[in-house]
Protein backbone atom coordinates (compact mmCIF):
# COMPACT_ATOMS: atom_id res chain seq x y z
CA UNK A 1 68.20 26.83 -4.35
CA UNK A 2 67.91 25.70 -0.51
CA UNK A 3 69.04 28.05 2.63
CA UNK A 4 69.84 27.97 6.14
CA UNK A 5 70.11 30.63 8.72
CA UNK A 6 71.71 29.94 12.07
CA UNK A 7 71.69 31.75 15.07
CA UNK A 8 74.29 32.02 18.09
CA UNK A 9 74.30 34.16 20.93
CA UNK A 10 72.72 36.92 18.82
CA UNK A 11 75.05 36.55 15.28
CA UNK A 12 72.58 35.87 12.37
CA UNK A 13 74.65 33.92 9.88
CA UNK A 14 73.49 32.15 7.28
CA UNK A 15 74.63 30.37 3.19
CA UNK A 16 72.99 28.95 -0.01
CA UNK A 17 73.23 26.55 -2.10
CA UNK A 18 71.35 25.22 -5.50
CA UNK A 19 70.69 21.72 -6.62
CA UNK A 20 70.69 21.11 -10.08
CA UNK A 21 68.52 17.95 -11.39
CA UNK A 22 69.39 15.98 -14.19
CA UNK A 23 66.55 14.26 -16.66
CA UNK A 24 65.63 10.85 -15.66
CA UNK A 25 67.10 8.36 -18.64
CA UNK A 26 67.19 5.07 -19.39
CA UNK A 27 69.33 3.15 -21.82
CA UNK A 28 68.24 -0.97 -22.47
CA UNK A 29 69.85 -2.85 -25.14
CA UNK A 30 70.39 -6.33 -26.25
CA UNK A 31 73.24 -7.54 -28.56
CA UNK A 32 72.66 -9.47 -30.39
CA UNK A 33 69.69 -7.87 -31.98
CA UNK A 34 69.14 -10.85 -34.24
CA UNK A 35 69.98 -14.36 -33.37
CA UNK A 36 69.61 -17.71 -34.92
CA UNK A 37 66.42 -19.46 -33.53
CA UNK A 38 66.56 -21.09 -30.25
CA UNK A 39 69.70 -18.49 -29.40
CA UNK A 40 70.00 -16.12 -26.69
CA UNK A 41 70.84 -12.58 -26.52
CA UNK A 42 72.67 -10.43 -23.63
CA UNK A 43 70.46 -7.23 -22.43
CA UNK A 44 72.06 -4.18 -20.51
CA UNK A 45 70.92 -1.48 -19.44
CA UNK A 46 71.87 1.70 -17.42
CA UNK A 47 70.40 4.40 -16.06
CA UNK A 48 70.41 7.91 -14.06
CA UNK A 49 67.59 9.41 -11.80
CA UNK A 50 65.93 5.96 -10.41
CA UNK A 51 65.80 3.94 -7.64
CA UNK A 52 65.16 0.37 -9.29
CA UNK A 53 64.13 -0.78 -12.42
CA UNK A 54 62.54 -4.27 -13.42
CA UNK A 55 63.36 -5.93 -16.40
CA UNK A 56 60.88 -8.50 -17.95
CA UNK A 57 59.00 -9.77 -21.40
CA UNK A 58 55.56 -10.51 -22.50
CA UNK A 59 56.82 -12.86 -24.77
CA UNK A 60 59.16 -14.66 -22.04
CA UNK A 61 57.23 -15.55 -18.97
CA UNK A 62 60.30 -17.75 -17.24
CA UNK A 63 62.69 -14.89 -18.48
CA UNK A 64 60.75 -12.73 -16.55
CA UNK A 65 60.31 -15.21 -13.30
CA UNK A 66 64.02 -15.29 -13.16
CA UNK A 67 64.66 -11.49 -13.12
CA UNK A 68 62.04 -10.92 -10.60
CA UNK A 69 63.73 -9.83 -7.83
CA UNK A 70 66.60 -7.77 -9.49
CA UNK A 71 65.89 -3.87 -9.13
CA UNK A 72 69.57 -2.98 -9.63
CA UNK A 73 68.81 0.46 -11.58
CA UNK A 74 71.51 -1.15 -13.77
CA UNK A 75 72.91 -4.70 -14.89
CA UNK A 76 73.02 -7.14 -17.54
CA UNK A 77 70.44 -10.26 -17.75
CA UNK A 78 70.31 -13.18 -20.41
CA UNK A 79 67.29 -13.74 -22.50
CA UNK A 80 66.11 -17.43 -21.99
CA UNK A 81 66.44 -19.10 -25.62
CA UNK A 82 64.13 -17.19 -28.23
CA UNK A 83 61.94 -18.62 -31.03
CA UNK A 84 60.21 -15.85 -31.91
CA UNK A 85 60.72 -11.96 -32.43
CA UNK A 86 60.51 -11.29 -28.66
CA UNK A 87 59.92 -8.15 -26.99
CA UNK A 88 61.58 -7.21 -23.20
CA UNK A 89 60.81 -4.23 -21.08
CA UNK A 90 62.65 -2.27 -18.51
CA UNK A 91 59.85 -0.89 -16.14
CA UNK A 92 62.33 1.70 -13.03
CA UNK A 93 60.84 4.24 -10.39
CA UNK A 94 62.58 7.41 -10.72
CA UNK A 95 63.54 8.93 -7.36
CA UNK A 96 61.09 11.55 -7.78
CA UNK A 97 58.53 8.68 -7.16
CA UNK A 98 57.10 8.98 -11.21
CA UNK A 99 57.82 5.49 -13.60
CA UNK A 100 59.76 5.29 -16.79
CA UNK A 101 60.09 2.61 -19.23
CA UNK A 102 62.67 1.34 -21.98
CA UNK A 103 61.66 -1.26 -24.71
CA UNK A 104 64.38 -3.24 -26.88
CA UNK A 105 63.27 -6.04 -29.45
CA UNK A 106 65.09 -9.45 -30.29
CA UNK A 107 64.63 -10.40 -33.38
CA UNK A 108 65.14 -13.97 -35.46
CA UNK A 109 67.54 -14.46 -38.46
CA UNK A 110 66.01 -15.30 -41.64
């Protein structure tokens, strides 16, 4: 709750307002979650309470390099061709200065 008091010519007036902060959250999904060998998947993410996010993969250096400058708190990105199971990470900075992460894994159809 925040308050303000104003004084004008000896008269005083005040007001208060309350701000409700929702919890920061991340949703990261891959579509499809299972691909044929050397297929690609579309990753999508939405967030609330995030200042910026970067998507990367410890399994796909070229995907990480392609998406390094995309810092949008919501968006999409297409994976590189997947030849074996691959993990993708969304690393976000919250508006409050903290961090939150989400991961998803894309598998190969058997």
